[in-house]
């Protein structure tokens, strides 16, 4: 554990709390892609299967359980509690274009042909693109509530902080995980456009609006 | 050494 990874994880936690807070206070999940949230549940469940057979640390255990539970809770909020505020007609990204290629990549690139290893790889690849339905929705509507942009910024910060974490680990442990690093770089790259608008507009007090 | 990824990461 190093400071980059720690703050990355804290940022990830924060993003989830921001999202739940947004849904509760506005009593609405407007602007949130249900598809992205479903993909996150798939990511956490397939990656954290090792909860059942390996122990890393209490920190690791608590975080994994939290990520699975909170992502399922968000689905509940969107599909049950605040269902009328969820508009599937603007959440149109085709997730099969993400899940299929990720499954193929996981079969090719993994650290061993065991079900758990392939699913772990799959979760890494899927996480790297899981935000796309959300970003696509943002692109379509052209604007977002400020709180939704804070959610995305915290999520993007988490991925960004994992990069110095890997650099740190390379120098301190001489260790590189090529699958995680490659997927992580792609994932962080997807946020670049968003970050640009977030820093130049939202943090200057303006509304998040994309140029027409 | 087992060929594993950063499984201690989240």
Short mmCIF file of C-alpha atoms in Angstrom, two decimals:
data_model
loop_
_atom_site.label_atom_id
_atom_site.label_comp_id
_atom_site.label_asym_id
_atom_site.label_seq_id
_atom_site.Cartn_x
_atom_site.Cartn_y
_atom_site.Cartn_z
CA UNK A 1 0.00 0.00 0.00
CA UNK A 2 1.29 3.42 -0.87
CA UNK A 3 -0.15 6.89 -0.65
CA UNK A 4 -1.28 6.97 -4.31
CA UNK A 5 -3.23 3.76 -4.08
CA UNK A 6 -4.68 4.74 -0.71
CA UNK A 7 -5.95 8.07 -1.98
CA UNK A 8 -7.11 6.38 -5.17
CA UNK A 9 -9.24 4.01 -3.12
CA UNK A 10 -10.52 6.87 -0.96
CA UNK A 11 -11.44 8.72 -4.13
CA UNK A 12 -13.28 5.63 -5.37
CA UNK A 13 -15.19 5.43 -2.09
CA UNK A 14 -15.96 9.13 -2.32
CA UNK A 15 -17.34 8.75 -5.84
CA UNK A 16 -19.83 6.14 -4.65
CA UNK A 17 -20.90 8.24 -1.67
CA UNK A 18 -21.35 11.26 -3.95
CA UNK A 19 -23.51 9.23 -6.32
CA UNK A 20 -25.70 7.82 -3.53
CA UNK A 21 -25.95 11.30 -1.99
CA UNK A 22 -26.98 12.77 -5.34
CA UNK A 23 -29.73 10.19 -5.82
CA UNK A 24 -31.04 10.61 -2.29
CA UNK A 25 -31.01 14.40 -2.09
CA UNK A 26 -32.46 14.99 -5.56
CA UNK A 27 -34.68 11.90 -5.17
CA UNK A 28 -33.73 11.18 -8.76
CA UNK A 29 -31.22 9.18 -10.77
CA UNK A 30 -31.58 11.47 -13.77
CA UNK A 31 -28.34 11.76 -15.71
CA UNK A 32 -26.95 8.47 -14.39
CA UNK A 33 -26.43 5.60 -16.81
CA UNK A 34 -28.00 2.42 -15.47
CA UNK A 35 -25.91 0.42 -17.93
CA UNK A 36 -22.66 1.75 -16.50
CA UNK A 37 -23.85 0.88 -13.01
CA UNK A 38 -24.74 -2.67 -14.07
CA UNK A 39 -21.29 -3.03 -15.61
CA UNK A 40 -19.70 -1.98 -12.31
CA UNK A 41 -21.62 -4.69 -10.47
CA UNK A 42 -20.32 -7.20 -13.04
CA UNK A 43 -16.79 -5.81 -12.60
CA UNK A 44 -16.82 -6.09 -8.81
CA UNK A 45 -18.46 -9.49 -8.64
CA UNK A 46 -16.12 -11.10 -11.19
CA UNK A 47 -13.00 -9.51 -9.70
CA UNK A 48 -13.74 -10.08 -6.03
CA UNK A 49 -14.56 -13.77 -6.28
CA UNK A 50 -11.32 -14.23 -4.36
CA UNK A 51 -13.22 -13.05 -1.30
CA UNK A 52 -14.37 -16.65 -1.11
CA UNK A 53 -10.94 -18.25 -0.98
CA UNK A 54 -8.14 -15.82 -0.28
CA UNK A 55 -7.41 -13.31 2.45
CA UNK A 56 -5.32 -10.23 1.74
CA UNK A 57 -6.07 -7.87 4.61
CA UNK A 58 -8.96 -6.45 6.58
CA UNK A 59 -8.73 -3.26 4.50
CA UNK A 60 -8.92 -5.25 1.28
CA UNK A 61 -11.83 -7.36 2.56
CA UNK A 62 -13.91 -4.42 3.79
CA UNK A 63 -13.38 -2.45 0.58
CA UNK A 64 -14.33 -5.39 -1.65
CA UNK A 65 -17.50 -6.09 0.30
CA UNK A 66 -18.33 -2.39 0.25
CA UNK A 67 -17.87 -2.06 -3.51
CA UNK A 68 -20.06 -5.07 -4.26
CA UNK A 69 -22.76 -4.03 -1.77
CA UNK A 70 -22.86 -0.35 -2.71
CA UNK A 71 -22.97 -1.03 -6.45
CA UNK A 72 -25.91 -3.41 -5.94
CA UNK A 73 -27.58 -0.81 -3.73
CA UNK A 74 -27.26 1.77 -6.53
CA UNK A 75 -29.00 -0.63 -8.93
CA UNK A 76 -31.78 -0.98 -6.37
CA UNK A 77 -32.10 2.80 -6.09
CA UNK A 78 -32.28 3.15 -9.86
CA UNK A 79 -34.56 0.24 -10.66
CA UNK A 80 -36.86 0.16 -7.65
CA UNK A 81 -36.81 3.14 -5.31
CA UNK A 82 -36.46 5.93 -7.88
CA UNK A 83 -37.44 3.96 -10.93
CA UNK A 84 -39.68 6.66 -12.48
CA UNK A 85 -36.69 9.04 -12.65
CA UNK A 86 -34.60 6.61 -14.66
CA UNK A 87 -34.99 7.23 -18.37
CA UNK A 88 -33.70 4.24 -20.39
CA UNK A 89 -34.42 6.02 -23.69
CA UNK A 90 -31.28 8.16 -23.37
CA UNK A 91 -29.13 5.30 -22.02
CA UNK A 92 -28.61 3.75 -25.41
CA UNK A 93 -25.00 2.59 -25.50
CA UNK A 94 -24.81 -1.01 -26.71
CA UNK A 95 -23.10 -2.82 -23.84
CA UNK A 96 -22.67 -6.01 -25.84
CA UNK A 97 -20.00 -4.14 -27.79
CA UNK A 98 -18.09 -3.84 -24.54
CA UNK A 99 -18.78 -7.16 -22.85
CA UNK A 100 -18.03 -9.30 -25.93
CA UNK A 101 -14.59 -7.88 -26.74
CA UNK A 102 -13.66 -7.86 -23.03
CA UNK A 103 -14.53 -11.56 -22.79
CA UNK A 104 -12.38 -12.31 -25.85
CA UNK A 105 -9.48 -10.23 -24.49
CA UNK A 106 -9.75 -12.00 -21.13
CA UNK A 107 -9.44 -15.37 -22.86
CA UNK A 108 -6.32 -14.21 -24.70
CA UNK A 109 -4.64 -12.12 -21.99
CA UNK A 110 -4.71 -13.58 -18.50
CA UNK A 111 -2.36 -14.94 -15.86
CA UNK A 112 -3.48 -18.54 -16.10
CA UNK A 113 -6.27 -20.63 -17.54
CA UNK A 114 -8.44 -20.93 -14.48
CA UNK A 115 -11.99 -19.63 -14.33
CA UNK A 116 -11.09 -17.16 -11.60
CA UNK A 117 -8.04 -15.86 -13.51
CA UNK A 118 -10.01 -15.33 -16.73
CA UNK A 119 -12.81 -13.62 -14.81
CA UNK A 120 -10.26 -11.42 -13.06
CA UNK A 121 -8.84 -10.35 -16.44
CA UNK A 122 -12.35 -9.83 -17.75
CA UNK A 123 -13.16 -7.55 -14.83
CA UNK A 124 -10.02 -5.49 -15.44
CA UNK A 125 -10.85 -5.01 -19.12
CA UNK A 126 -14.53 -4.38 -18.44
CA UNK A 127 -13.78 -1.80 -15.77
CA UNK A 128 -11.63 0.12 -18.23
CA UNK A 129 -14.62 0.72 -20.51
CA UNK A 130 -17.55 0.51 -18.07
CA UNK A 131 -17.82 4.29 -17.90
CA UNK A 132 -18.50 4.57 -21.65
CA UNK A 133 -22.33 4.31 -21.46
CA UNK A 134 -22.23 7.11 -18.85
CA UNK A 135 -19.93 9.32 -20.95
CA UNK A 136 -22.00 8.57 -24.03
CA UNK A 137 -25.14 9.68 -22.21
CA UNK A 138 -23.37 12.87 -21.14
CA UNK A 139 -22.35 13.46 -24.72
CA UNK A 140 -25.92 12.95 -25.90
CA UNK A 141 -27.54 15.26 -23.38
CA UNK A 142 -24.66 17.74 -23.65
CA UNK A 143 -24.90 18.79 -20.02
CA UNK A 144 -24.82 17.38 -16.52
CA UNK A 145 -25.79 18.30 -13.00
CA UNK A 146 -22.76 19.57 -11.11
CA UNK A 147 -22.99 16.77 -8.54
CA UNK A 148 -22.90 14.17 -11.31
CA UNK A 149 -19.70 15.72 -12.62
CA UNK A 150 -18.19 15.53 -9.11
CA UNK A 151 -19.04 11.83 -9.10
CA UNK A 152 -17.28 11.35 -12.43
CA UNK A 153 -14.31 13.43 -11.37
CA UNK A 154 -13.83 11.35 -8.20
CA UNK A 155 -14.08 8.17 -10.24
CA UNK A 156 -11.57 9.50 -12.76
CA UNK A 157 -9.24 10.63 -9.96
CA UNK A 158 -9.26 7.10 -8.56
CA UNK A 159 -8.04 5.71 -11.87
CA UNK A 160 -5.53 8.49 -12.36
CA UNK A 161 -4.01 7.89 -8.90
CA UNK A 162 -3.49 4.23 -9.70
CA UNK A 163 -0.94 5.23 -12.36
CA UNK A 164 1.59 6.80 -9.94
CA UNK A 165 0.84 3.81 -7.69
CA UNK A 166 2.08 1.44 -10.40
CA UNK A 167 5.13 3.58 -11.07
CA UNK A 168 5.86 3.58 -7.34
CA UNK A 169 5.41 -0.19 -7.16
CA UNK A 170 7.69 -0.69 -10.12
CA UNK A 171 10.51 1.15 -8.36
CA UNK A 172 9.86 -0.17 -4.86
CA UNK A 173 8.97 -3.78 -5.69
CA UNK A 174 10.29 -4.15 -9.24
CA UNK A 175 6.87 -5.41 -10.15
CA UNK A 176 4.58 -4.63 -13.08
CA UNK A 177 1.16 -6.07 -13.87
CA UNK A 178 0.90 -5.54 -17.64
CA UNK A 179 -2.84 -6.32 -17.83
CA UNK A 180 -3.82 -3.93 -15.05
CA UNK A 181 -1.49 -1.20 -16.30
CA UNK A 182 -2.59 -1.37 -19.94
CA UNK A 183 -6.28 -1.40 -19.06
CA UNK A 184 -5.71 1.30 -16.47
CA UNK A 185 -4.06 3.61 -18.96
CA UNK A 186 -6.94 3.14 -21.40
CA UNK A 187 -9.45 3.77 -18.64
CA UNK A 188 -7.76 6.95 -17.49
CA UNK A 189 -7.50 8.12 -21.09
CA UNK A 190 -11.27 7.92 -21.46
CA UNK A 191 -11.63 10.61 -18.79
CA UNK A 192 -9.35 13.14 -20.47
CA UNK A 193 -12.09 14.96 -22.38
CA UNK A 194 -14.30 14.98 -19.33
CA UNK A 195 -11.49 16.28 -17.11
CA UNK A 196 -10.83 19.10 -19.54
CA UNK A 197 -14.42 20.36 -19.31
CA UNK A 198 -14.54 19.70 -15.57
CA UNK A 199 -11.43 21.76 -14.83
CA UNK A 200 -12.16 24.57 -17.25
CA UNK A 201 -15.87 24.91 -16.48
CA UNK A 202 -17.24 23.18 -13.38
CA UNK A 203 -14.36 24.13 -11.08
CA UNK A 204 -14.67 27.72 -12.33
CA UNK A 205 -18.26 27.72 -11.12
CA UNK A 206 -19.91 27.17 -14.47
CA UNK A 207 -22.38 24.51 -15.47
CA UNK A 208 -21.09 21.40 -17.20
CA UNK A 209 -22.05 22.00 -20.80
CA UNK A 210 -20.48 20.54 -23.88
CA UNK A 211 -19.94 22.76 -26.90
CA UNK A 212 -22.75 22.22 -29.41
CA UNK B 1 6.52 -17.12 -7.89
CA UNK B 2 3.03 -17.52 -9.26
CA UNK B 3 2.08 -15.62 -12.41
CA UNK B 4 -0.50 -13.37 -10.82
CA UNK B 5 -1.65 -9.84 -11.28
CA UNK B 6 -1.89 -7.16 -8.65
CA UNK B 7 -4.52 -9.13 -6.74
CA UNK B 8 -3.98 -7.06 -3.64
CA UNK B 9 -5.23 -4.04 -5.54
CA UNK B 10 -8.88 -3.10 -5.76
#
